[in-house]
Tab-separated table of C-alpha atoms and ligand atoms in Angstrom:
chain	number	residue	atom	x	y	z
A	1	UNK	CA	-18.428	-8.959	-35.475
A	2	UNK	CA	-18.504	-5.314	-35.293
A	3	UNK	CA	-20.653	-4.849	-32.245
A	4	UNK	CA	-22.144	-0.437	-31.220
A	5	UNK	CA	-23.047	-0.165	-27.729
A	6	UNK	CA	-25.359	2.498	-27.009
A	7	UNK	CA	-24.482	3.456	-23.157
A	8	UNK	CA	-21.674	2.912	-21.338
A	9	UNK	CA	-24.056	2.124	-17.259
A	10	UNK	CA	-23.674	-1.645	-16.131
A	11	UNK	CA	-25.385	-3.407	-18.510
A	12	UNK	CA	-23.334	-2.150	-21.615
A	13	UNK	CA	-20.446	-2.503	-19.779
A	14	UNK	CA	-20.490	-6.176	-19.308
A	15	UNK	CA	-22.649	-7.238	-22.606
A	16	UNK	CA	-19.005	-4.871	-23.411
A	17	UNK	CA	-16.276	-6.880	-21.650
A	18	UNK	CA	-18.041	-9.932	-22.597
A	19	UNK	CA	-18.163	-9.568	-26.123
A	20	UNK	CA	-14.848	-7.780	-26.538
A	21	UNK	CA	-12.570	-11.055	-26.509
A	22	UNK	CA	-14.504	-12.259	-29.678
A	23	UNK	CA	-15.234	-9.321	-31.347
A	24	UNK	CA	-14.987	-5.420	-32.018
A	25	UNK	CA	-16.169	-3.661	-30.493
A	26	UNK	CA	-17.335	0.148	-29.575
A	27	UNK	CA	-19.393	1.715	-26.555
A	28	UNK	CA	-21.144	5.210	-26.590
A	29	UNK	CA	-21.811	7.148	-23.223
A	30	UNK	CA	-23.622	10.285	-23.326
A	31	UNK	CA	-21.697	11.163	-19.312
A	32	UNK	CA	-18.106	11.880	-18.764
A	33	UNK	CA	-18.303	9.055	-16.498
A	34	UNK	CA	-18.573	5.668	-16.491
A	35	UNK	CA	-20.519	3.218	-15.148
A	36	UNK	CA	-24.159	4.946	-14.906
A	37	UNK	CA	-26.232	4.535	-12.056
A	38	UNK	CA	-23.453	2.086	-10.456
A	39	UNK	CA	-20.784	3.607	-9.893
A	40	UNK	CA	-18.853	5.858	-7.029
A	41	UNK	CA	-19.407	9.340	-6.047
A	42	UNK	CA	-16.965	10.211	-3.416
A	43	UNK	CA	-17.899	13.308	-1.108
A	44	UNK	CA	-16.087	14.132	1.721
A	45	UNK	CA	-14.172	10.951	1.976
A	46	UNK	CA	-16.679	8.870	1.924
A	47	UNK	CA	-17.757	5.962	-1.499
A	48	UNK	CA	-21.621	7.403	-1.602
A	49	UNK	CA	-22.329	5.846	-4.990
A	50	UNK	CA	-24.738	7.310	-8.171
A	51	UNK	CA	-27.760	4.446	-7.483
A	52	UNK	CA	-26.951	1.379	-6.112
A	53	UNK	CA	-25.969	1.471	-2.579
A	54	UNK	CA	-23.100	-0.399	-3.249
A	55	UNK	CA	-25.233	-4.307	-2.850
A	56	UNK	CA	-25.075	-7.541	-5.118
A	57	UNK	CA	-28.560	-9.233	-4.371
A	58	UNK	CA	-27.001	-12.757	-4.534
A	59	UNK	CA	-23.736	-11.947	-3.444
A	60	UNK	CA	-20.918	-13.558	-5.281
A	61	UNK	CA	-22.832	-16.739	-6.095
A	62	UNK	CA	-25.691	-14.959	-8.212
A	63	UNK	CA	-26.332	-14.426	-11.987
A	64	UNK	CA	-23.761	-11.344	-12.145
A	65	UNK	CA	-20.805	-12.924	-9.886
A	66	UNK	CA	-21.279	-15.539	-12.558
A	67	UNK	CA	-20.551	-13.102	-15.369
A	68	UNK	CA	-18.099	-11.277	-13.998
A	69	UNK	CA	-15.494	-14.580	-13.750
A	70	UNK	CA	-16.992	-15.079	-16.845
A	71	UNK	CA	-15.515	-12.107	-18.576
A	72	UNK	CA	-12.550	-12.413	-16.460
A	73	UNK	CA	-12.952	-9.795	-14.134
A	74	UNK	CA	-11.747	-10.518	-10.343
A	75	UNK	CA	-14.073	-8.294	-8.044
A	76	UNK	CA	-14.437	-9.724	-4.562
A	77	UNK	CA	-17.477	-9.458	-3.282
A	78	UNK	CA	-18.415	-10.671	0.389
A	79	UNK	CA	-21.286	-12.446	1.499
A	80	UNK	CA	-23.739	-10.887	3.622
A	81	UNK	CA	-24.364	-12.721	6.815
A	82	UNK	CA	-26.826	-12.792	7.713
A	83	UNK	CA	-28.423	-11.681	4.738
A	84	UNK	CA	-30.896	-9.100	6.302
A	85	UNK	CA	-32.203	-8.799	9.673
A	86	UNK	CA	-36.133	-7.380	10.788
A	87	UNK	CA	-36.497	-4.184	13.040
A	88	UNK	CA	-40.318	-4.731	14.754
A	89	UNK	CA	-40.974	-2.873	18.113
A	90	UNK	CA	-36.999	-1.582	18.393
A	91	UNK	CA	-35.421	-5.397	18.419
A	92	UNK	CA	-33.370	-6.814	15.707
A	93	UNK	CA	-35.055	-10.194	14.752
A	94	UNK	CA	-34.038	-12.939	11.725
A	95	UNK	CA	-36.398	-14.191	9.929
A	96	UNK	CA	-36.957	-17.514	11.222
A	97	UNK	CA	-37.734	-15.631	15.281
A	98	UNK	CA	-40.378	-14.263	12.862
A	99	UNK	CA	-42.528	-16.575	13.405
A	100	UNK	CA	-42.479	-16.380	17.325
A	101	UNK	CA	-44.431	-13.083	17.268
A	102	UNK	CA	-47.384	-13.941	15.505
A	103	UNK	CA	-50.036	-15.248	17.740
A	104	UNK	CA	-51.616	-18.969	16.850
A	105	UNK	CA	-53.461	-19.079	14.002
A	106	UNK	CA	-51.814	-16.500	12.115
A	107	UNK	CA	-48.509	-18.870	12.567
A	108	UNK	CA	-49.608	-21.010	10.554
A	109	UNK	CA	-51.099	-18.925	8.244
A	110	UNK	CA	-47.688	-17.660	7.568
A	111	UNK	CA	-46.011	-20.820	8.014
A	112	UNK	CA	-48.391	-22.169	5.232
A	113	UNK	CA	-47.718	-19.255	2.820
A	114	UNK	CA	-43.633	-19.823	3.600
A	115	UNK	CA	-44.199	-23.272	2.877
A	116	UNK	CA	-46.485	-22.439	-0.465
A	117	UNK	CA	-44.769	-19.550	-1.873
A	118	UNK	CA	-40.524	-22.535	-1.021
A	119	UNK	CA	-43.214	-25.278	-3.463
A	120	UNK	CA	-43.873	-22.522	-5.668
A	121	UNK	CA	-46.787	-23.444	-5.367
A	122	UNK	CA	-49.289	-20.300	-4.812
A	123	UNK	CA	-51.648	-18.469	-8.138
A	124	UNK	CA	-49.206	-16.362	-10.217
A	125	UNK	CA	-51.977	-14.417	-10.782
A	126	UNK	CA	-52.460	-12.128	-7.850
A	127	UNK	CA	-50.296	-9.639	-6.503
A	128	UNK	CA	-47.629	-10.430	-3.460
A	129	UNK	CA	-49.513	-7.537	-1.774
A	130	UNK	CA	-52.959	-9.855	-1.731
A	131	UNK	CA	-51.055	-13.378	-0.733
A	132	UNK	CA	-49.609	-11.582	2.354
A	133	UNK	CA	-52.690	-9.690	3.302
A	134	UNK	CA	-54.209	-11.741	6.047
A	135	UNK	CA	-51.394	-12.247	8.156
A	136	UNK	CA	-50.768	-8.501	9.029
A	137	UNK	CA	-46.539	-8.913	10.739
A	138	UNK	CA	-46.788	-10.466	6.890
A	139	UNK	CA	-48.065	-7.656	4.158
A	140	UNK	CA	-45.472	-5.426	6.407
A	141	UNK	CA	-42.196	-7.772	5.562
A	142	UNK	CA	-43.690	-7.938	2.090
A	143	UNK	CA	-43.799	-4.307	1.836
A	144	UNK	CA	-40.479	-3.685	3.425
A	145	UNK	CA	-38.262	-6.266	1.150
A	146	UNK	CA	-40.473	-5.138	-2.469
A	147	UNK	CA	-40.119	-1.602	-1.802
A	148	UNK	CA	-35.836	-2.451	-0.840
A	149	UNK	CA	-35.276	-4.413	-3.310
A	150	UNK	CA	-38.225	-4.082	-6.355
A	151	UNK	CA	-38.823	0.114	-5.677
A	152	UNK	CA	-42.619	-1.218	-4.807
A	153	UNK	CA	-44.818	-2.333	-2.769
A	154	UNK	CA	-46.202	-5.218	-2.715
A	155	UNK	CA	-49.630	-4.784	-3.803
A	156	UNK	CA	-47.461	-3.918	-6.756
A	157	UNK	CA	-45.624	-6.286	-6.858
A	158	UNK	CA	-46.859	-9.398	-9.523
A	159	UNK	CA	-46.787	-13.017	-7.671
A	160	UNK	CA	-45.248	-14.738	-10.867
A	161	UNK	CA	-42.306	-12.540	-9.810
A	162	UNK	CA	-41.935	-13.440	-6.229
A	163	UNK	CA	-42.117	-16.179	-7.277
A	164	UNK	CA	-38.924	-16.779	-9.391
A	165	UNK	CA	-36.997	-13.902	-6.830
A	166	UNK	CA	-37.635	-17.429	-4.179
A	167	UNK	CA	-36.179	-19.384	-6.248
A	168	UNK	CA	-33.423	-17.677	-7.348
A	169	UNK	CA	-33.230	-16.736	-3.273
A	170	UNK	CA	-33.068	-20.304	-2.402
A	171	UNK	CA	-30.698	-21.071	-5.579
A	172	UNK	CA	-28.003	-18.594	-4.857
A	173	UNK	CA	-28.646	-16.754	-1.277
A	174	UNK	CA	-28.732	-13.448	-0.113
A	175	UNK	CA	-26.672	-9.642	-0.838
A	176	UNK	CA	-23.316	-9.234	-1.120
A	177	UNK	CA	-21.043	-6.197	-1.243
A	178	UNK	CA	-18.089	-5.636	-3.160
A	179	UNK	CA	-14.824	-4.750	-1.760
A	180	UNK	CA	-13.976	-1.153	-2.931
A	181	UNK	CA	-17.858	-0.619	-3.900
A	182	UNK	CA	-19.911	-0.273	-6.917
A	183	UNK	CA	-17.132	1.665	-9.002
A	184	UNK	CA	-14.848	-1.563	-8.173
A	185	UNK	CA	-17.144	-3.859	-10.676
A	186	UNK	CA	-16.752	-1.196	-13.080
A	187	UNK	CA	-13.251	-0.430	-13.422
A	188	UNK	CA	-12.662	-4.260	-14.052
A	189	UNK	CA	-14.678	-4.489	-16.258
A	190	UNK	CA	-13.294	-1.341	-18.146
A	191	UNK	CA	-9.840	-2.950	-17.662
A	192	UNK	CA	-11.034	-5.781	-19.408
A	193	UNK	CA	-12.483	-3.756	-22.852
A	194	UNK	CA	-9.385	-1.826	-22.677
A	195	UNK	CA	-7.174	-4.757	-22.437
A	196	UNK	CA	-9.854	-6.578	-25.690
A	197	UNK	CA	-9.218	-3.041	-27.612
A	198	UNK	CA	-12.821	-2.181	-27.674
A	199	UNK	CA	-13.143	1.213	-27.971
A	200	UNK	CA	-15.073	4.114	-25.300
A	201	UNK	CA	-16.188	6.644	-26.515
A	202	UNK	CA	-17.372	9.116	-23.467
A	203	UNK	CA	-19.695	12.424	-23.311
A	204	UNK	CA	-21.525	11.391	-26.877
A	205	UNK	CA	-25.181	11.239	-27.045
A	206	UNK	CA	-26.535	9.326	-29.400
A	207	UNK	CA	-29.409	10.349	-31.595
A	208	UNK	CA	-30.178	7.777	-33.758
A	209	UNK	CA	-30.041	3.913	-34.362
A	210	UNK	CA	-31.127	2.526	-37.950
A	211	UNK	CA	-32.110	-0.528	-38.414
A	212	UNK	CA	-31.461	-1.914	-42.180
A	213	UNK	CA	-29.007	-4.087	-43.679
A	214	UNK	CA	-26.651	-2.952	-41.064
A	215	UNK	CA	-26.685	-1.488	-37.960
A	216	UNK	CA	-26.128	2.265	-37.931
A	217	UNK	CA	-25.876	4.096	-34.654
A	218	UNK	CA	-25.799	7.757	-35.720
A	219	UNK	CA	-23.325	7.821	-38.594
A	220	UNK	CA	-21.161	4.671	-37.455
A	221	UNK	CA	-22.008	1.394	-39.149
A	222	UNK	CA	-22.063	-2.131	-37.219
A	223	UNK	CA	-23.213	-5.499	-37.887
A	224	UNK	CA	-25.015	-5.722	-34.474
A	225	UNK	CA	-26.692	-2.351	-31.981
A	226	UNK	CA	-27.065	-3.472	-28.137
A	227	UNK	CA	-29.081	-0.243	-26.670
A	228	UNK	CA	-28.760	0.264	-22.594
A	229	UNK	CA	-30.142	3.367	-22.668
A	230	UNK	CA	-34.184	1.199	-21.608
A	231	UNK	CA	-36.649	-0.113	-24.337
A	232	UNK	CA	-38.553	3.306	-23.878
A	233	UNK	CA	-35.504	5.596	-25.041
A	234	UNK	CA	-33.973	3.720	-27.015
A	235	UNK	CA	-37.533	3.100	-29.480
A	236	UNK	CA	-37.790	7.177	-29.110
A	237	UNK	CA	-34.531	7.017	-31.148
A	238	UNK	CA	-34.923	4.314	-33.418
A	239	UNK	CA	-36.336	3.839	-36.986
A	240	UNK	CA	-38.274	0.535	-35.623
A	241	UNK	CA	-41.130	0.296	-33.116
A	242	UNK	CA	-40.926	-2.862	-31.343
A	243	UNK	CA	-42.868	-2.032	-27.926
A	244	UNK	CA	-45.801	-4.236	-27.543
A	245	UNK	CA	-46.222	-3.383	-23.947
A	246	UNK	CA	-44.980	-0.060	-21.891
A	247	UNK	CA	-42.511	-1.078	-18.740
A	248	UNK	CA	-43.586	0.275	-15.549
A	249	UNK	CA	-40.488	2.172	-14.207
A	250	UNK	CA	-40.239	2.437	-10.563
A	251	UNK	CA	-38.827	5.607	-8.381
A	252	UNK	CA	-37.422	5.414	-5.339
A	253	UNK	CA	-35.580	7.782	-2.685
A	254	UNK	CA	-31.655	6.849	-1.145
A	255	UNK	CA	-29.978	9.148	1.290
A	256	UNK	CA	-26.900	7.974	2.580
A	257	UNK	CA	-25.379	9.123	5.929
A	258	UNK	CA	-22.391	9.193	7.714
A	259	UNK	CA	-22.424	8.168	11.347
A	260	UNK	CA	-19.874	6.893	13.960
A	261	UNK	CA	-21.129	4.484	16.319
A	262	UNK	CA	-22.906	2.718	14.000
A	263	UNK	CA	-26.750	1.287	13.584
A	264	UNK	CA	-26.109	-2.087	12.054
A	265	UNK	CA	-24.169	-4.646	13.433
A	266	UNK	CA	-23.757	-7.031	10.069
A	267	UNK	CA	-23.628	-6.450	6.392
A	268	UNK	CA	-26.230	-7.484	5.501
A	269	UNK	CA	-30.015	-5.516	4.922
A	270	UNK	CA	-31.437	-3.791	8.648
A	271	UNK	CA	-35.208	-4.424	7.030
A	272	UNK	CA	-37.517	-1.427	8.544
A	273	UNK	CA	-41.349	-2.971	8.531
A	274	UNK	CA	-42.248	0.330	11.019
A	275	UNK	CA	-41.856	2.948	9.206
A	276	UNK	CA	-43.715	5.505	7.659
A	277	UNK	CA	-41.885	5.237	4.207
A	278	UNK	CA	-37.954	3.723	4.602
A	279	UNK	CA	-37.748	0.211	3.786
A	280	UNK	CA	-33.996	-1.098	4.743
A	281	UNK	CA	-30.617	0.404	5.494
A	282	UNK	CA	-27.830	-1.006	5.206
A	283	UNK	CA	-23.903	-0.224	6.932
A	284	UNK	CA	-21.409	-1.275	4.063
A	285	UNK	CA	-18.601	0.498	6.444
A	286	UNK	CA	-19.615	-3.292	8.186
A	287	UNK	CA	-17.471	-4.995	4.975
A	288	UNK	CA	-15.512	-2.237	3.338
A	289	UNK	CA	-14.490	0.476	6.007
A	290	UNK	CA	-12.325	2.576	3.230
A	291	UNK	CA	-16.383	3.229	1.811
A	292	UNK	CA	-16.364	5.926	4.157
A	293	UNK	CA	-12.923	8.297	6.099
A	294	UNK	CA	-11.473	6.494	8.972
A	295	UNK	CA	-13.901	6.330	12.369
A	296	UNK	CA	-17.223	6.498	10.559
A	297	UNK	CA	-19.496	4.185	8.545
A	298	UNK	CA	-21.366	4.991	6.060
A	299	UNK	CA	-25.510	4.233	5.893
A	300	UNK	CA	-27.661	4.231	3.434
A	301	UNK	CA	-31.111	4.655	3.774
A	302	UNK	CA	-33.887	3.474	0.401
A	303	UNK	CA	-37.649	3.878	-0.122
A	304	UNK	CA	-39.811	3.332	-2.756
A	305	UNK	CA	-41.294	6.573	-4.085
A	306	UNK	CA	-45.265	5.962	-2.635
A	307	UNK	CA	-47.105	9.388	-3.899
A	308	UNK	CA	-45.624	11.526	-6.524
A	309	UNK	CA	-44.792	14.487	-4.006
A	310	UNK	CA	-41.667	14.356	-3.453
A	311	UNK	CA	-40.380	16.683	-1.292
A	312	UNK	CA	-42.947	15.062	0.798
A	313	UNK	CA	-41.858	11.318	0.451
A	314	UNK	CA	-37.958	12.718	1.465
A	315	UNK	CA	-39.343	14.174	4.515
A	316	UNK	CA	-41.031	11.087	5.791
A	317	UNK	CA	-38.395	9.739	4.888
A	318	UNK	CA	-36.082	11.986	7.500
A	319	UNK	CA	-38.177	11.527	9.935
A	320	UNK	CA	-38.163	8.006	9.834
A	321	UNK	CA	-34.049	8.152	10.363
A	322	UNK	CA	-34.776	10.947	13.174
A	323	UNK	CA	-36.485	8.238	14.992
A	324	UNK	CA	-34.269	5.192	13.875
A	325	UNK	CA	-30.960	7.238	15.361
A	326	UNK	CA	-32.710	8.409	18.225
A	327	UNK	CA	-30.141	8.995	20.900
A	328	UNK	CA	-27.418	8.608	18.465
A	329	UNK	CA	-25.340	11.196	16.500
A	330	UNK	CA	-25.525	10.904	12.154
A	331	UNK	CA	-25.447	14.089	9.775
A	332	UNK	CA	-27.331	12.598	6.305
A	333	UNK	CA	-24.344	13.481	3.611
A	334	UNK	CA	-26.584	12.916	0.209
A	335	UNK	CA	-30.793	12.800	-0.498
A	336	UNK	CA	-30.885	10.968	-4.611
A	337	UNK	CA	-34.161	10.436	-5.569
A	338	UNK	CA	-34.681	8.516	-8.643
A	339	UNK	CA	-37.454	8.848	-10.922
A	340	UNK	CA	-38.327	9.261	-14.603
A	341	UNK	CA	-35.642	9.342	-16.946
A	342	UNK	CA	-32.975	8.328	-14.234
A	343	UNK	CA	-35.947	5.821	-12.229
A	344	UNK	CA	-34.503	3.284	-9.663
A	345	UNK	CA	-35.624	0.230	-12.426
A	346	UNK	CA	-36.874	1.323	-16.112
A	347	UNK	CA	-39.227	-1.695	-16.430
A	348	UNK	CA	-40.766	-2.815	-12.795
A	349	UNK	CA	-40.274	-6.132	-11.733
A	350	UNK	CA	-42.795	-8.180	-14.779
A	351	UNK	CA	-43.107	-5.297	-16.749
A	352	UNK	CA	-39.762	-6.312	-18.847
A	353	UNK	CA	-39.302	-5.938	-22.011
A	354	UNK	CA	-37.201	-8.930	-24.455
A	355	UNK	CA	-34.058	-8.269	-24.803
A	356	UNK	CA	-33.862	-9.460	-28.523
A	357	UNK	CA	-35.377	-7.198	-30.918
A	358	UNK	CA	-34.444	-9.217	-34.107
A	359	UNK	CA	-30.978	-10.040	-35.643
A	360	UNK	CA	-29.816	-6.694	-35.001
A	361	UNK	CA	-30.277	-4.303	-32.462
A	362	UNK	CA	-31.201	-6.599	-28.664
A	363	UNK	CA	-31.861	-4.523	-25.226
A	364	UNK	CA	-29.783	-4.726	-22.427
A	365	UNK	CA	-30.121	-3.373	-19.107
A	366	UNK	CA	-32.739	-3.277	-16.362
A	367	UNK	CA	-35.544	-2.267	-18.521
A	368	UNK	CA	-34.899	-6.066	-20.028
A	369	UNK	CA	-33.903	-7.817	-16.830
A	370	UNK	CA	-34.337	-11.594	-16.938
A	371	UNK	CA	-37.484	-13.454	-14.494
A	372	UNK	CA	-37.125	-13.420	-10.867
A	373	UNK	CA	-33.788	-11.116	-11.404
A	374	UNK	CA	-33.137	-8.636	-8.683
A	375	UNK	CA	-31.809	-5.574	-10.167
A	376	UNK	CA	-27.946	-6.088	-10.857
A	377	UNK	CA	-28.878	-9.996	-11.193
A	378	UNK	CA	-31.684	-9.150	-13.572
A	379	UNK	CA	-29.346	-7.582	-16.128
A	380	UNK	CA	-26.572	-10.218	-15.785
A	381	UNK	CA	-29.552	-12.456	-16.800
A	382	UNK	CA	-30.511	-10.063	-19.664
A	383	UNK	CA	-26.426	-9.579	-20.983
A	384	UNK	CA	-26.369	-13.159	-20.581
A	385	UNK	CA	-28.963	-14.093	-23.238
A	386	UNK	CA	-27.928	-11.326	-25.638
A	387	UNK	CA	-23.558	-12.468	-25.196
A	388	UNK	CA	-25.703	-16.270	-26.269
A	389	UNK	CA	-27.548	-14.863	-28.937
A	390	UNK	CA	-24.607	-13.210	-30.979
A	391	UNK	CA	-22.174	-15.841	-30.422
A	392	UNK	CA	-24.700	-17.851	-31.998
A	393	UNK	CA	-25.285	-15.984	-35.202
A	394	UNK	CA	-22.234	-15.377	-35.516
A	395	UNK	CA	-21.587	-18.501	-35.622
A	396	UNK	CA	-24.384	-19.257	-38.075
A	397	UNK	CA	-22.745	-16.495	-40.002
A	398	UNK	CA	-19.591	-17.842	-40.233
B	401	FAD	C1	-31.328	4.513	-5.553
B	401	FAD	C2	-30.697	3.052	-6.445
B	401	FAD	C3	-30.310	1.901	-5.374
B	401	FAD	C4	-30.025	0.764	-5.897
B	401	FAD	N1	-29.879	-0.093	-5.083
B	401	FAD	C5	-29.139	-1.417	-5.965
B	401	FAD	C6	-28.372	-2.068	-5.273
B	401	FAD	O1	-28.074	-2.078	-4.596
B	401	FAD	N2	-28.212	-3.691	-5.632
B	401	FAD	C7	-28.005	-3.619	-7.523
B	401	FAD	O2	-28.162	-4.528	-7.425
B	401	FAD	N3	-29.468	-2.553	-7.690
B	401	FAD	C8	-29.469	-1.338	-7.418
B	401	FAD	N4	-30.006	-0.449	-8.007
B	401	FAD	C9	-30.134	-0.391	-9.254
B	401	FAD	C10	-29.050	0.069	-10.104
B	401	FAD	O3	-28.448	0.622	-9.998
B	401	FAD	C11	-29.490	-0.275	-11.551
B	401	FAD	O4	-30.509	-1.288	-11.878
B	401	FAD	C12	-28.340	-0.070	-12.425
B	401	FAD	O5	-26.874	0.342	-12.387
B	401	FAD	C13	-28.785	-0.275	-14.254
B	401	FAD	O6	-27.652	-0.301	-14.875
B	401	FAD	P1	-28.182	0.252	-16.197
B	401	FAD	O7	-26.642	-0.788	-17.082
B	401	FAD	O8	-29.443	-0.632	-16.618
B	401	FAD	O9	-28.109	1.741	-16.743
B	401	FAD	P2	-27.923	3.039	-16.125
B	401	FAD	O10	-27.083	2.846	-15.138
B	401	FAD	O11	-28.875	4.006	-16.739
B	401	FAD	O12	-26.553	3.141	-17.706
B	401	FAD	C14	-27.233	3.991	-18.932
B	401	FAD	C15	-26.085	5.100	-19.296
B	401	FAD	O13	-26.571	5.232	-20.601
B	401	FAD	C16	-26.407	6.815	-20.942
B	401	FAD	N5	-27.154	7.097	-22.027
B	401	FAD	C17	-28.524	7.440	-21.964
B	401	FAD	N6	-28.889	7.379	-23.190
B	401	FAD	C18	-27.443	8.407	-24.058
B	401	FAD	C19	-27.463	8.258	-24.742
B	401	FAD	N7	-28.647	8.395	-25.647
B	401	FAD	N8	-25.941	8.445	-25.377
B	401	FAD	C20	-24.956	7.904	-25.340
B	401	FAD	N9	-25.406	7.052	-24.142
B	401	FAD	C21	-26.461	7.152	-23.181
B	401	FAD	C22	-26.433	6.835	-19.606
B	401	FAD	O14	-25.708	8.637	-18.967
B	401	FAD	C23	-25.880	5.881	-18.353
B	401	FAD	O15	-24.324	5.570	-18.167
B	401	FAD	C24	-30.291	0.745	-7.615
B	401	FAD	C25	-30.666	1.806	-8.399
B	401	FAD	C26	-30.668	3.053	-7.683
B	401	FAD	C27	-31.340	4.610	-8.321
């Protein structure tokens, strides 16, 4: 089949790598670089990123890692151990040790909540915040987790998504870091597309998608089109209107920090439930030293954007960082805010759009993640659905 892909982000490139084995693939990317919000941005020898914090939510065992292997992309992903710790009153705790911080009544409530979540025995129609609100510490922990992983508050996160996220967590475990960072993933996918004679056209902004007897990207004709530019942006340039509900993007702020001393001992996430804004941070150089100049660590913080006053949100994040690094030397390298046309997720979890529009138009990316799929894991779930559908379509046609 002749397949046109609009956008060379992780979603478009993963789809391209998988489909270019058996099909003629052309990818159109408006920017001069590929990888979208999932590639490295070199600055003073630090491998900063265009978006992601060099972290794959379910590490070497999750959906993305499995699809990379299926595509033949040999990326080394180091699973974090522990997955994360929680900073409470200046002390770090593992998840299981948090229960010891609670009084008798709250401990019973929290153990019951945890068991209910594991069994999926929860009211799916409430928010995660409502589920947790009886125990103050549980709500703070919940906010730190959803802010870090989904760029949402616990009250903005539907319980139905949390149940699916928990299932994936029990199945695959916690996060991992690809050696070489996000760009290592993108480079491997590009190599596969090139080897399979796929074509990539950079610095080309697609203005029109037309679905008729054939599928068109501007004047190029294809059998099917896969769009990686978000459901809303796709509909804006497409002749068919398919959005029945409006996905809600999620907004976030990332701050990259240079430190010689370091602040985290492990390769997982340090969740910060007591911060005003920062939800958590990682220190990726604990896993891959090449992500910073010799003798330095790269730390990245993430916070959900709570109000629309971006400057105030950044200032509150910086104040948190000052308190977290008290007595330690550190330097802010880069502050990035993600909203509007470049958000953290084009659809926040629970508002994702189906990947299959019809037999000629498909959507991939973080506006159409699979249920319970955190960030790139959700993208991989959506890509798998699209690739399987197109292969099935191809078989039917032949
Ligand atoms: C601060 C931050 C931290 C994050 N941290 C993590 C993390 O640690 N782990 C994780 O798993 N995920 C993380 N994410 C999420 C992850 O980075 C994104 O979900 C993912 O990179 C999105 O990929 P995508 O393919 O959907 O879209 P994009 O990366 O946005 O790709 C879309 C591409 O389409 C191109 N394009 C747009 N319009 C056109 C057009 N008209 N014509 C041609 N090309 C076009 C764009 O230039 C872009 O390259 C984070 C995101 C942010 C912002």
